[in-house]
Short mmCIF file of C-alpha atoms in Angstrom, two decimals:
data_model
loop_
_atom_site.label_atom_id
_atom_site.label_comp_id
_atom_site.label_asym_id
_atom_site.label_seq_id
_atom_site.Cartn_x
_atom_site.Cartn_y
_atom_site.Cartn_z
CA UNK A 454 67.63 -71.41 58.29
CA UNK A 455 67.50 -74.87 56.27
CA UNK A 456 64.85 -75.47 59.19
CA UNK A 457 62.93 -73.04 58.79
CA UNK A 458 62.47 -73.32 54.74
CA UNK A 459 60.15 -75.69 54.54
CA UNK A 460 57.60 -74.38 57.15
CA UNK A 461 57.83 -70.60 54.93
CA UNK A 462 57.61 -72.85 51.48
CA UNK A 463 54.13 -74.43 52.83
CA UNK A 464 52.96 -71.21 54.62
CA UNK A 465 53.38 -69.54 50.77
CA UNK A 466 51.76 -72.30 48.94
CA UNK A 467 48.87 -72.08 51.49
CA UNK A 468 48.78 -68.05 50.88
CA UNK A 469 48.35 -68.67 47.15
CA UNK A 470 46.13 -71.61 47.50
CA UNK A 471 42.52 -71.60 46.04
CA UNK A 472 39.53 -73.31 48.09
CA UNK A 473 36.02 -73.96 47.24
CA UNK A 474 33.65 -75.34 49.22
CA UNK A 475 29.74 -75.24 49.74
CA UNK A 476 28.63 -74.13 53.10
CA UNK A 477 25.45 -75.71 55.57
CA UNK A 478 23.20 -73.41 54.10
CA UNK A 479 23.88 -74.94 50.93
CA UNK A 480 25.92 -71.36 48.80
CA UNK A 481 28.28 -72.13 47.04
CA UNK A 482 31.06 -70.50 48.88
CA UNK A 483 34.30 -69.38 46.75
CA UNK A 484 37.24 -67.64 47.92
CA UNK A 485 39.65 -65.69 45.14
CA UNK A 486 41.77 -62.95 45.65
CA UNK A 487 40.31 -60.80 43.19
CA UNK A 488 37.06 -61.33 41.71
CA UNK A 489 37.33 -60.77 37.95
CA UNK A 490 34.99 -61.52 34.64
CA UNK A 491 36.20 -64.66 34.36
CA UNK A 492 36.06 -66.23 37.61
CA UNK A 493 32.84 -65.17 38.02
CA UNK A 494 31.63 -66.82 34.77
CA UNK A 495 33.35 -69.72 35.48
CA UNK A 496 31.36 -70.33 38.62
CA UNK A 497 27.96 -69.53 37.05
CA UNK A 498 28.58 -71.44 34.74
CA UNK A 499 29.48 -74.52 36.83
CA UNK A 500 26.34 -73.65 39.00
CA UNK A 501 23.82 -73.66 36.05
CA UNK A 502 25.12 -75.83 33.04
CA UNK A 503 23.70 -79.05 35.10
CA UNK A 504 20.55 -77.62 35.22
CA UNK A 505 20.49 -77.49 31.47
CA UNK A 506 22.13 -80.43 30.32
CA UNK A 507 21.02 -80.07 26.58
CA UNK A 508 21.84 -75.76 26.72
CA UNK A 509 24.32 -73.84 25.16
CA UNK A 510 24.78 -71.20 27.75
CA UNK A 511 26.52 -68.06 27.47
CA UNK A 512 26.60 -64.67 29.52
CA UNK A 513 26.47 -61.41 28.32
CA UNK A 514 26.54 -58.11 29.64
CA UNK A 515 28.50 -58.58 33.08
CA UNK A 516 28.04 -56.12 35.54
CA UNK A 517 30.45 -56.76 38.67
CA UNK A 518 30.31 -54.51 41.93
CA UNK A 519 33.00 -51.68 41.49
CA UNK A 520 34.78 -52.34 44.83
CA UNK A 521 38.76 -52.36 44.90
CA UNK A 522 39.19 -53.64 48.55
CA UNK A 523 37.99 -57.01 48.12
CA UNK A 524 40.02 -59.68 49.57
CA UNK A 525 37.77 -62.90 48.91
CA UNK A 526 34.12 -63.63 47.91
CA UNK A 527 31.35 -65.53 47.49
CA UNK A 528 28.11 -65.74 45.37
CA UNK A 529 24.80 -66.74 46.81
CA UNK A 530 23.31 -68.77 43.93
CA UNK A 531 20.11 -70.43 44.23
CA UNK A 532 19.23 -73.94 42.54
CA UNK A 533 17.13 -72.35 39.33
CA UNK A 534 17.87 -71.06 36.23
CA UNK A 535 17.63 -67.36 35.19
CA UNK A 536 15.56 -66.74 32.30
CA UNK A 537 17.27 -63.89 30.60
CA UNK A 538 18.35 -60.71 33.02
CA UNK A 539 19.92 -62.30 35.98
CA UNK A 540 20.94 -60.45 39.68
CA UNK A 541 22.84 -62.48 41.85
CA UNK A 542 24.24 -61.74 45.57
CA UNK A 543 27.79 -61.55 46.21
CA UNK A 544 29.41 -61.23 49.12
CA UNK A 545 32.46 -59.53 49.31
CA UNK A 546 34.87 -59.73 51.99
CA UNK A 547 37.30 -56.51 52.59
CA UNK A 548 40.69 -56.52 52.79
CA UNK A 549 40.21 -55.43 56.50
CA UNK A 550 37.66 -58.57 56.83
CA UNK A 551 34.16 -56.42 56.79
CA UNK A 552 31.73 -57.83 54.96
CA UNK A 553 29.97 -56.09 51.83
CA UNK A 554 26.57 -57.24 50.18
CA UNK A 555 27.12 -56.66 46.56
CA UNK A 556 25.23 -57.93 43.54
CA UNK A 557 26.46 -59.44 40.16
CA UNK A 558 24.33 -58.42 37.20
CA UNK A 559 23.90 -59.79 33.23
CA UNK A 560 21.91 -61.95 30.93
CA UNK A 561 22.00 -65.51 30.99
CA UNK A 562 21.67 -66.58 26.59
CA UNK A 563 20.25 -70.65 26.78
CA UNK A 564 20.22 -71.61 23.41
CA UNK A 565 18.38 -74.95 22.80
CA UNK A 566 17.75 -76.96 19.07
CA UNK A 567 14.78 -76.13 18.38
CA UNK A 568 12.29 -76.37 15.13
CA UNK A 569 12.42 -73.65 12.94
CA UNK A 570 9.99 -72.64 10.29
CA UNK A 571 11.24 -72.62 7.00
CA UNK A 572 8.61 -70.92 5.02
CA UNK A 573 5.36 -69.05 5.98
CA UNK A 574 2.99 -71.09 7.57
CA UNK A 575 -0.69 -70.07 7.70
CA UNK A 576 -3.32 -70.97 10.74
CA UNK A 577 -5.26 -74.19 9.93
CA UNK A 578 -1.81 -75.19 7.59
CA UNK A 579 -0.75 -78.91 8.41
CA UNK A 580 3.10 -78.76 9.31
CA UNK A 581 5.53 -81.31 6.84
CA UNK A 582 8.89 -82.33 7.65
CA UNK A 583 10.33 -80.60 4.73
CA UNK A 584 8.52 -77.23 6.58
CA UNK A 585 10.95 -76.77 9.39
CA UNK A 586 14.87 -77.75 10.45
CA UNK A 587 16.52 -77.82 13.83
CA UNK A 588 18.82 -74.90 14.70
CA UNK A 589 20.08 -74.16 18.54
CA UNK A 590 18.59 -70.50 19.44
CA UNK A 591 17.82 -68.75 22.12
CA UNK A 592 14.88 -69.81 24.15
CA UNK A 593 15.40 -67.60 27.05
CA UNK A 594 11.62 -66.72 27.70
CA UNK A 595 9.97 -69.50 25.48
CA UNK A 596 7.56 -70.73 27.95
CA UNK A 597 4.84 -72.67 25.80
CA UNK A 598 7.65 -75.94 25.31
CA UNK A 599 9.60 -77.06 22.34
CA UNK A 600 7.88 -79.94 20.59
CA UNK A 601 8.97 -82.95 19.16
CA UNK A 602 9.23 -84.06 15.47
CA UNK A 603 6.59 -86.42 15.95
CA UNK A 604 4.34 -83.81 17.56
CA UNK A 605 4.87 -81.21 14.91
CA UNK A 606 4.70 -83.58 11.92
CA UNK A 607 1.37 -83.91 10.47
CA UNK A 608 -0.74 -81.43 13.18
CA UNK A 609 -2.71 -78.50 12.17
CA UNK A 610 -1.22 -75.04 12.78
CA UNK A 611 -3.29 -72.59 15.36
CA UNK A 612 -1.44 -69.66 14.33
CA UNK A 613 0.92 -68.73 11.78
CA UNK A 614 4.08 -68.38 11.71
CA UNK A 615 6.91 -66.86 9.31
CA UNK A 616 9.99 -68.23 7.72
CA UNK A 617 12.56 -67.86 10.19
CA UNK A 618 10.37 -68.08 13.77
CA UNK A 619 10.60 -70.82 16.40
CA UNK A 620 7.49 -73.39 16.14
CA UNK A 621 6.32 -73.45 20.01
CA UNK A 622 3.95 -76.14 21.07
CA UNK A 623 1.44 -73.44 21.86
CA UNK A 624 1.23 -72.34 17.75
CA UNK A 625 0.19 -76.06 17.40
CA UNK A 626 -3.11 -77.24 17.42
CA UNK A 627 -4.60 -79.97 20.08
CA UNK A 628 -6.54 -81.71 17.99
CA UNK A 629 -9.41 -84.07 19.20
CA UNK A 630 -8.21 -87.97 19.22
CA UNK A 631 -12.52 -88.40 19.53
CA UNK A 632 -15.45 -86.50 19.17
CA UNK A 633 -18.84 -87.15 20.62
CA UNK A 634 -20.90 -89.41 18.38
CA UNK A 635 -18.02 -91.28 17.67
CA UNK A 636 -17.93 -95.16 17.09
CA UNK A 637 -14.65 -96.17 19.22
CA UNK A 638 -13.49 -99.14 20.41
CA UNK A 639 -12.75 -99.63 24.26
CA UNK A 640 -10.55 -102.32 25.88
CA UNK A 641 -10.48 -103.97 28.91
CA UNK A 642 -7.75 -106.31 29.97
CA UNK A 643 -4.13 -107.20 28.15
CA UNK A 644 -2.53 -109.85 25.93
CA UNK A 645 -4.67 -113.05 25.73
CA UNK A 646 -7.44 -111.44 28.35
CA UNK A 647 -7.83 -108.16 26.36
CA UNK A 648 -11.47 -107.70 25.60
CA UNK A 649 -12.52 -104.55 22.72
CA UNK A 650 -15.86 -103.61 22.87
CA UNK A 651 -17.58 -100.50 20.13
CA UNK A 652 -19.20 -97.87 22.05
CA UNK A 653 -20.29 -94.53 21.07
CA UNK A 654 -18.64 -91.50 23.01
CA UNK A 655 -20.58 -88.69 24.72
CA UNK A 656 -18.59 -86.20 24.29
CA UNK A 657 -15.10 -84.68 22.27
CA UNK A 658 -11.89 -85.57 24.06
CA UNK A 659 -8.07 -85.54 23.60
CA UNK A 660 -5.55 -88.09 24.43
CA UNK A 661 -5.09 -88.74 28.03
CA UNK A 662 -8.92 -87.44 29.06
CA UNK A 663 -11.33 -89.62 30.63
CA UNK A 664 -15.03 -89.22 29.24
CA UNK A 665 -18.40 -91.04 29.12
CA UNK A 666 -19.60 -93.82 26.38
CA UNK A 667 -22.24 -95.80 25.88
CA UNK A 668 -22.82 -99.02 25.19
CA UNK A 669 -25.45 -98.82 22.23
CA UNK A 670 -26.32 -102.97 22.53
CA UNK A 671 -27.22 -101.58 26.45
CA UNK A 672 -27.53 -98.02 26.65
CA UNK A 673 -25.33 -98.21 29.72
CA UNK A 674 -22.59 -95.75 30.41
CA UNK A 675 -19.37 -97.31 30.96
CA UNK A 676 -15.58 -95.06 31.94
CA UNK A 677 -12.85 -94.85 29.81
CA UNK A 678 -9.59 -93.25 29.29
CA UNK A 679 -8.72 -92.07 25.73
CA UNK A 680 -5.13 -93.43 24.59
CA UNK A 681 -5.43 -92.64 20.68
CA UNK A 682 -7.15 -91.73 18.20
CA UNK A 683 -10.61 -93.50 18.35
CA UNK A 684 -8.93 -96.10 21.58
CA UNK A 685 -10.24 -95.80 24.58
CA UNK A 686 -8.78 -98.09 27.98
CA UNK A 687 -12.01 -99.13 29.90
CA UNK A 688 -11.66 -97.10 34.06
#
């Protein structure tokens, strides 16, 4: 008997034993004996806080396949993150070892600091620091970006907005860095070698678009790439 102990001590730890691993076709693989609110949660949550380093994630609404049989399982989660509602595959393994597709449903909250207006803001209105604070909410299905301070500060409002909603970066105005009969200057070279001619643009542009000028001592049309407002990098 004192030979035998040890061989049923190691055969019950590796009964009650836990393993995770991610199979060749890249799932995360997970075996429990039960599959619970919690467990589940905890490996969504593993799965898609990376993918939103600066998130507050939370889940809500956890629907879990109403099977008592289940032995072990395993979601099939794929790189991305949900945005909002969320259906993922499970696979759930029967206590007599038949496999049963199943799917976990919920809502995935991703809460983010974000800029948020203060008091109403009218279209056309030019946005102060004083006129919005940073608060994490849920961003979910914003899709138009969260700007900066520096891009909010200053710019021109395309829409309005009221006390209380998220600023976007599509309620903020592009505005032109040139517009065409302007008097810019365009460089050529750096440090010591740098070379700034004035040159009239042809046309309106914003930051980062390459347009036409002209060389009024000439009248010849030269390429440049606008980098400011009224600076323009010779192509």
């Amino acid at each position: 008997m004192e030979v035998l102990r040890p061989i049923l001590q190691e055969e019950r730890a590796r009964a009650r034993r836990v393993t995770c691993r991610r199979s060749q076709d890249g799932h995360h693989d997970t075996l429990k004996r039960r599959i619970s609110d919690e467990a589940v949660i905890e490996e969504l949550m593993q799965a898609w806080q990376p993918l939103c380093a600066d998130c507050r994630l939370s889940i809500e609404n956890l629907s879990l396949p109403r099977v008592t049989d289940v032995r072990d399982w395993r979601l099939r989660l794929k790189g991305e993150l949900p945005k909002g509602g969320f259906s993922v595959q499970v696979d759930l393994i029967r206590e007599n070892g038949a496999l049963l597709p199943a799917w976990v449903n919920g809502r995935l909250v991703a809460k983010r600091r974000v800029p948020v207006a203060k008091r109403v803001l009218a279209p056309a209105e030019r946005v102060q620091a004083q006129d919005f604070s940073w608060e994490y909410r849920d961003t979910s299905h914003a899709y138009d970006g969260i700007p900066t301070e520096e891009e909010l500060v200053g710019k021109r409002m395309k829409q309005g907005a009221r006390a209380g909603d998220i600023l976007g970066g599509g309620q903020i105005e592009r505005e032109k860095a040139i517009r065409r009969g302007d008097l810019v200057q365009v460089r050529s070279g750096a440090g010591a070698w740098e070379v700034s001619l004035g040159v009239i643009a042809q046309q309106d542009a914003f930051i980062g678009d390459v347009v036409n000028f002209k060389n009024p001592k000439t009248n010849s049309l030269l390429t440049g790439l606008v980098v400011g407002s009224g600076a323009v990098e010779l192509k």
